[in-house]
């Protein structure tokens, strides 16, 4: 619904903050962005002299949706670039097999704008990453996504069986 409405709007029309800008980690949150969207919609409501946000015209709603989608994806792009940099730095230090693949899964993977922009993130790396996304028709049901993820894991020989795996506790449970 957001993506469809966003196509009718201007993604630069409403100034919204990109979440967690000052943090240099990979933490992720939309809490502040959701509040900013609500406040922007309420500001438009007041400017238009309306009783309810629901009474905003379709163009205002489309501009809000487009601005939200743009900033929400920008947040993902920034965090993804940071994670890719961290993975690259770790791989340089440790050697071994290089990770250069991104799987985009879940309901959000059906969003074509997100797909396009994440593909650009992968392509713009100094060493291009491969992006894997299931067909949109498989992005709506968590069961389908879980099954697809399981198939991908089986194809690369990944297993949840503990036999033969090196397992390390994060927290020692000694007295």
PDB file of C-alpha atoms in Angstrom:
ATOM      1  CA  UNK A   1       0.000   0.000   0.000  1.00  0.00           C
ATOM      2  CA  UNK A   2       2.812   2.427   0.881  1.00  0.00           C
ATOM      3  CA  UNK A   3       4.748   1.612  -2.284  1.00  0.00           C
ATOM      4  CA  UNK A   4       1.712   2.070  -4.546  1.00  0.00           C
ATOM      5  CA  UNK A   5       0.816   5.421  -2.994  1.00  0.00           C
ATOM      6  CA  UNK A   6       4.470   6.519  -2.943  1.00  0.00           C
ATOM      7  CA  UNK A   7       4.622   6.179  -6.742  1.00  0.00           C
ATOM      8  CA  UNK A   8       2.198   9.120  -6.955  1.00  0.00           C
ATOM      9  CA  UNK A   9       4.172  11.355  -4.595  1.00  0.00           C
ATOM     10  CA  UNK A  10       7.341  13.419  -4.434  1.00  0.00           C
ATOM     11  CA  UNK A  11       9.972  11.703  -2.235  1.00  0.00           C
ATOM     12  CA  UNK A  12      11.648  15.046  -1.452  1.00  0.00           C
ATOM     13  CA  UNK A  13       8.467  16.957  -0.587  1.00  0.00           C
ATOM     14  CA  UNK A  14       8.520  16.336   3.163  1.00  0.00           C
ATOM     15  CA  UNK A  15      11.700  16.617   5.183  1.00  0.00           C
ATOM     16  CA  UNK A  16      12.083  13.536   7.377  1.00  0.00           C
ATOM     17  CA  UNK A  17      15.107  12.520   9.452  1.00  0.00           C
ATOM     18  CA  UNK A  18      17.133   9.452   8.555  1.00  0.00           C
ATOM     19  CA  UNK A  19      17.166   7.439  11.793  1.00  0.00           C
ATOM     20  CA  UNK A  20      20.297   6.911  13.897  1.00  0.00           C
ATOM     21  CA  UNK A  21      22.508   9.176  11.768  1.00  0.00           C
ATOM     22  CA  UNK A  22      25.043   9.772  14.519  1.00  0.00           C
ATOM     23  CA  UNK A  23      25.501   6.098  15.347  1.00  0.00           C
ATOM     24  CA  UNK A  24      28.357   4.329  13.624  1.00  0.00           C
ATOM     25  CA  UNK A  25      27.063   0.806  14.226  1.00  0.00           C
ATOM     26  CA  UNK A  26      24.528  -1.309  12.340  1.00  0.00           C
ATOM     27  CA  UNK A  27      21.629  -0.770  14.743  1.00  0.00           C
ATOM     28  CA  UNK A  28      18.353  -0.219  13.003  1.00  0.00           C
ATOM     29  CA  UNK A  29      15.146   1.547  14.063  1.00  0.00           C
ATOM     30  CA  UNK A  30      12.170   3.265  12.518  1.00  0.00           C
ATOM     31  CA  UNK A  31      10.779   4.568  15.825  1.00  0.00           C
ATOM     32  CA  UNK A  32      11.877   8.189  15.305  1.00  0.00           C
ATOM     33  CA  UNK A  33      10.947   8.129  11.632  1.00  0.00           C
ATOM     34  CA  UNK A  34       7.418   6.927  12.377  1.00  0.00           C
ATOM     35  CA  UNK A  35       7.020   9.763  14.890  1.00  0.00           C
ATOM     36  CA  UNK A  36       8.339  12.282  12.337  1.00  0.00           C
ATOM     37  CA  UNK A  37       5.841  11.018   9.741  1.00  0.00           C
ATOM     38  CA  UNK A  38       2.970  11.361  12.192  1.00  0.00           C
ATOM     39  CA  UNK A  39       4.082  14.890  13.109  1.00  0.00           C
ATOM     40  CA  UNK A  40       4.481  15.891   9.444  1.00  0.00           C
ATOM     41  CA  UNK A  41       0.999  14.587   8.638  1.00  0.00           C
ATOM     42  CA  UNK A  42      -0.435  16.460  11.604  1.00  0.00           C
ATOM     43  CA  UNK A  43       1.353  19.649  10.520  1.00  0.00           C
ATOM     44  CA  UNK A  44      -0.203  19.326   7.058  1.00  0.00           C
ATOM     45  CA  UNK A  45      -3.599  18.716   8.673  1.00  0.00           C
ATOM     46  CA  UNK A  46      -3.291  21.932  10.661  1.00  0.00           C
ATOM     47  CA  UNK A  47      -2.061  23.920   7.629  1.00  0.00           C
ATOM     48  CA  UNK A  48      -5.025  22.660   5.618  1.00  0.00           C
ATOM     49  CA  UNK A  49      -7.500  23.352   8.446  1.00  0.00           C
ATOM     50  CA  UNK A  50      -8.645  19.733   8.552  1.00  0.00           C
ATOM     51  CA  UNK A  51     -10.069  17.819  11.501  1.00  0.00           C
ATOM     52  CA  UNK A  52      -8.282  14.540  10.816  1.00  0.00           C
ATOM     53  CA  UNK A  53      -5.185  13.294   9.048  1.00  0.00           C
ATOM     54  CA  UNK A  54      -7.561  10.988   7.171  1.00  0.00           C
ATOM     55  CA  UNK A  55      -9.010  14.111   5.511  1.00  0.00           C
ATOM     56  CA  UNK A  56      -5.713  14.996   3.779  1.00  0.00           C
ATOM     57  CA  UNK A  57      -5.964  14.968  -0.015  1.00  0.00           C
ATOM     58  CA  UNK A  58      -4.531  12.051  -1.960  1.00  0.00           C
ATOM     59  CA  UNK A  59      -1.528  14.110  -3.143  1.00  0.00           C
ATOM     60  CA  UNK A  60      -0.551  14.991   0.443  1.00  0.00           C
ATOM     61  CA  UNK A  61      -0.853  11.339   1.417  1.00  0.00           C
ATOM     62  CA  UNK A  62       1.198  10.318  -1.626  1.00  0.00           C
ATOM     63  CA  UNK A  63       3.910  12.852  -0.737  1.00  0.00           C
ATOM     64  CA  UNK A  64       4.024  11.542   2.830  1.00  0.00           C
ATOM     65  CA  UNK A  65       4.244   7.944   1.577  1.00  0.00           C
ATOM     66  CA  UNK A  66       6.959   8.791  -0.974  1.00  0.00           C
ATOM     67  CA  UNK A  67       8.996  10.752   1.567  1.00  0.00           C
ATOM     68  CA  UNK A  68       8.674   7.984   4.142  1.00  0.00           C
ATOM     69  CA  UNK A  69       9.634   5.267   1.668  1.00  0.00           C
ATOM     70  CA  UNK A  70      12.624   7.287   0.443  1.00  0.00           C
ATOM     71  CA  UNK A  71      14.013   7.878   3.937  1.00  0.00           C
ATOM     72  CA  UNK A  72      13.190   4.354   5.156  1.00  0.00           C
ATOM     73  CA  UNK A  73      15.136   2.878   2.251  1.00  0.00           C
ATOM     74  CA  UNK A  74      17.959   5.392   2.729  1.00  0.00           C
ATOM     75  CA  UNK A  75      18.265   4.124   6.327  1.00  0.00           C
ATOM     76  CA  UNK A  76      18.557   0.557   5.021  1.00  0.00           C
ATOM     77  CA  UNK A  77      21.121   1.627   2.403  1.00  0.00           C
ATOM     78  CA  UNK A  78      23.298   3.323   5.012  1.00  0.00           C
ATOM     79  CA  UNK A  79      23.164   0.396   7.430  1.00  0.00           C
ATOM     80  CA  UNK A  80      23.774  -2.102   4.645  1.00  0.00           C
ATOM     81  CA  UNK A  81      26.804  -0.173   3.355  1.00  0.00           C
ATOM     82  CA  UNK A  82      28.176  -0.045   6.891  1.00  0.00           C
ATOM     83  CA  UNK A  83      27.632  -3.795   7.376  1.00  0.00           C
ATOM     84  CA  UNK A  84      29.266  -4.548   4.023  1.00  0.00           C
ATOM     85  CA  UNK A  85      32.263  -2.407   4.996  1.00  0.00           C
ATOM     86  CA  UNK A  86      32.538  -4.214   8.328  1.00  0.00           C
ATOM     87  CA  UNK A  87      32.363  -7.618   6.644  1.00  0.00           C
ATOM     88  CA  UNK A  88      34.997  -6.562   4.116  1.00  0.00           C
ATOM     89  CA  UNK A  89      37.331  -5.313   6.844  1.00  0.00           C
ATOM     90  CA  UNK A  90      36.917  -8.532   8.867  1.00  0.00           C
ATOM     91  CA  UNK A  91      37.579 -10.646   5.795  1.00  0.00           C
ATOM     92  CA  UNK A  92      40.763  -8.704   5.015  1.00  0.00           C
ATOM     93  CA  UNK A  93      42.016  -9.236   8.566  1.00  0.00           C
ATOM     94  CA  UNK A  94      41.055 -12.907   8.843  1.00  0.00           C
ATOM     95  CA  UNK A  95      41.402 -14.127   5.276  1.00  0.00           C
ATOM     96  CA  UNK A  96      39.252 -17.062   4.237  1.00  0.00           C
ATOM     97  CA  UNK A  97      36.118 -17.198   2.134  1.00  0.00           C
ATOM     98  CA  UNK A  98      34.696 -13.864   1.063  1.00  0.00           C
ATOM     99  CA  UNK A  99      31.059 -13.012   1.659  1.00  0.00           C
ATOM    100  CA  UNK A 100      29.739 -10.979  -1.248  1.00  0.00           C
ATOM    101  CA  UNK A 101      26.096 -12.013  -1.451  1.00  0.00           C
ATOM    102  CA  UNK A 102      22.971 -10.363  -0.114  1.00  0.00           C
ATOM    103  CA  UNK A 103      19.628 -12.146   0.242  1.00  0.00           C
ATOM    104  CA  UNK A 104      16.630  -9.829   0.497  1.00  0.00           C
ATOM    105  CA  UNK A 105      13.703 -11.743   1.953  1.00  0.00           C
ATOM    106  CA  UNK A 106      10.368 -11.283   3.673  1.00  0.00           C
ATOM    107  CA  UNK A 107       7.404  -9.153   2.743  1.00  0.00           C
ATOM    108  CA  UNK A 108       9.543  -6.051   2.275  1.00  0.00           C
ATOM    109  CA  UNK A 109      11.400  -7.814  -0.553  1.00  0.00           C
ATOM    110  CA  UNK A 110       8.306  -7.335  -2.733  1.00  0.00           C
ATOM    111  CA  UNK A 111       8.936  -3.554  -2.766  1.00  0.00           C
ATOM    112  CA  UNK A 112      10.371  -2.784  -6.203  1.00  0.00           C
ATOM    113  CA  UNK A 113      11.900   0.542  -5.134  1.00  0.00           C
ATOM    114  CA  UNK A 114      13.755  -1.228  -2.320  1.00  0.00           C
ATOM    115  CA  UNK A 115      14.938  -3.957  -4.687  1.00  0.00           C
ATOM    116  CA  UNK A 116      16.223  -1.396  -7.181  1.00  0.00           C
ATOM    117  CA  UNK A 117      18.072   0.663  -4.610  1.00  0.00           C
ATOM    118  CA  UNK A 118      19.624  -2.340  -2.858  1.00  0.00           C
ATOM    119  CA  UNK A 119      20.755  -3.683  -6.237  1.00  0.00           C
ATOM    120  CA  UNK A 120      22.495  -0.335  -6.775  1.00  0.00           C
ATOM    121  CA  UNK A 121      24.182  -0.618  -3.355  1.00  0.00           C
ATOM    122  CA  UNK A 122      25.471  -4.065  -4.353  1.00  0.00           C
ATOM    123  CA  UNK A 123      26.631  -2.891  -7.803  1.00  0.00           C
ATOM    124  CA  UNK A 124      28.332   0.265  -6.502  1.00  0.00           C
ATOM    125  CA  UNK A 125      30.710  -1.602  -4.187  1.00  0.00           C
ATOM    126  CA  UNK A 126      34.383  -1.643  -5.205  1.00  0.00           C
ATOM    127  CA  UNK A 127      33.902  -5.391  -5.562  1.00  0.00           C
ATOM    128  CA  UNK A 128      30.330  -5.988  -6.732  1.00  0.00           C
ATOM    129  CA  UNK A 129      28.010  -8.054  -4.517  1.00  0.00           C
ATOM    130  CA  UNK A 130      25.418 -10.525  -5.774  1.00  0.00           C
ATOM    131  CA  UNK A 131      21.860  -9.874  -4.644  1.00  0.00           C
ATOM    132  CA  UNK A 132      19.318 -12.661  -4.418  1.00  0.00           C
ATOM    133  CA  UNK A 133      15.618 -11.900  -4.179  1.00  0.00           C
ATOM    134  CA  UNK A 134      12.764 -14.337  -4.658  1.00  0.00           C
ATOM    135  CA  UNK A 135       9.959 -13.477  -7.056  1.00  0.00           C
ATOM    136  CA  UNK A 136       7.512 -10.931  -5.572  1.00  0.00           C
ATOM    137  CA  UNK A 137       4.753 -13.556  -5.414  1.00  0.00           C
ATOM    138  CA  UNK A 138       6.876 -15.441  -2.845  1.00  0.00           C
ATOM    139  CA  UNK A 139       7.561 -12.385  -0.699  1.00  0.00           C
ATOM    140  CA  UNK A 140       4.177 -12.153   0.990  1.00  0.00           C
ATOM    141  CA  UNK A 141       4.009 -15.335   3.041  1.00  0.00           C
ATOM    142  CA  UNK A 142       6.485 -16.036   5.822  1.00  0.00           C
ATOM    143  CA  UNK A 143       6.098 -19.781   5.261  1.00  0.00           C
ATOM    144  CA  UNK A 144       7.168 -19.430   1.635  1.00  0.00           C
ATOM    145  CA  UNK A 145      10.092 -17.242   2.643  1.00  0.00           C
ATOM    146  CA  UNK A 146      11.219 -19.733   5.288  1.00  0.00           C
ATOM    147  CA  UNK A 147      11.035 -22.558   2.760  1.00  0.00           C
ATOM    148  CA  UNK A 148      12.995 -20.521   0.192  1.00  0.00           C
ATOM    149  CA  UNK A 149      15.656 -19.688   2.796  1.00  0.00           C
ATOM    150  CA  UNK A 150      15.888 -23.394   3.704  1.00  0.00           C
ATOM    151  CA  UNK A 151      16.404 -24.337   0.042  1.00  0.00           C
ATOM    152  CA  UNK A 152      19.182 -21.762  -0.262  1.00  0.00           C
ATOM    153  CA  UNK A 153      20.871 -23.107   2.883  1.00  0.00           C
ATOM    154  CA  UNK A 154      20.645 -26.708   1.667  1.00  0.00           C
ATOM    155  CA  UNK A 155      22.190 -25.715  -1.664  1.00  0.00           C
ATOM    156  CA  UNK A 156      25.285 -24.326   0.080  1.00  0.00           C
ATOM    157  CA  UNK A 157      25.550 -27.251   2.507  1.00  0.00           C
ATOM    158  CA  UNK A 158      24.452 -25.344   5.591  1.00  0.00           C
ATOM    159  CA  UNK A 159      23.027 -27.397   8.433  1.00  0.00           C
ATOM    160  CA  UNK A 160      21.530 -26.965  11.893  1.00  0.00           C
ATOM    161  CA  UNK A 161      22.785 -30.349  13.058  1.00  0.00           C
ATOM    162  CA  UNK A 162      25.131 -29.963  16.015  1.00  0.00           C
ATOM    163  CA  UNK A 163      27.253 -33.031  15.148  1.00  0.00           C
ATOM    164  CA  UNK A 164      30.503 -31.890  13.592  1.00  0.00           C
ATOM    165  CA  UNK A 165      29.840 -28.210  14.280  1.00  0.00           C
ATOM    166  CA  UNK A 166      32.078 -26.048  16.420  1.00  0.00           C
ATOM    167  CA  UNK A 167      29.777 -24.435  18.983  1.00  0.00           C
ATOM    168  CA  UNK A 168      30.929 -21.739  21.385  1.00  0.00           C
ATOM    169  CA  UNK A 169      28.887 -20.353  24.258  1.00  0.00           C
ATOM    170  CA  UNK A 170      28.704 -16.563  24.350  1.00  0.00           C
ATOM    171  CA  UNK A 171      28.265 -16.573  28.090  1.00  0.00           C
ATOM    172  CA  UNK A 172      30.102 -19.019  30.353  1.00  0.00           C
ATOM    173  CA  UNK A 173      27.645 -20.680  32.721  1.00  0.00           C
ATOM    174  CA  UNK A 174      30.207 -21.619  35.356  1.00  0.00           C
ATOM    175  CA  UNK A 175      29.812 -20.803  39.025  1.00  0.00           C
TER     176      UNK A 175
END
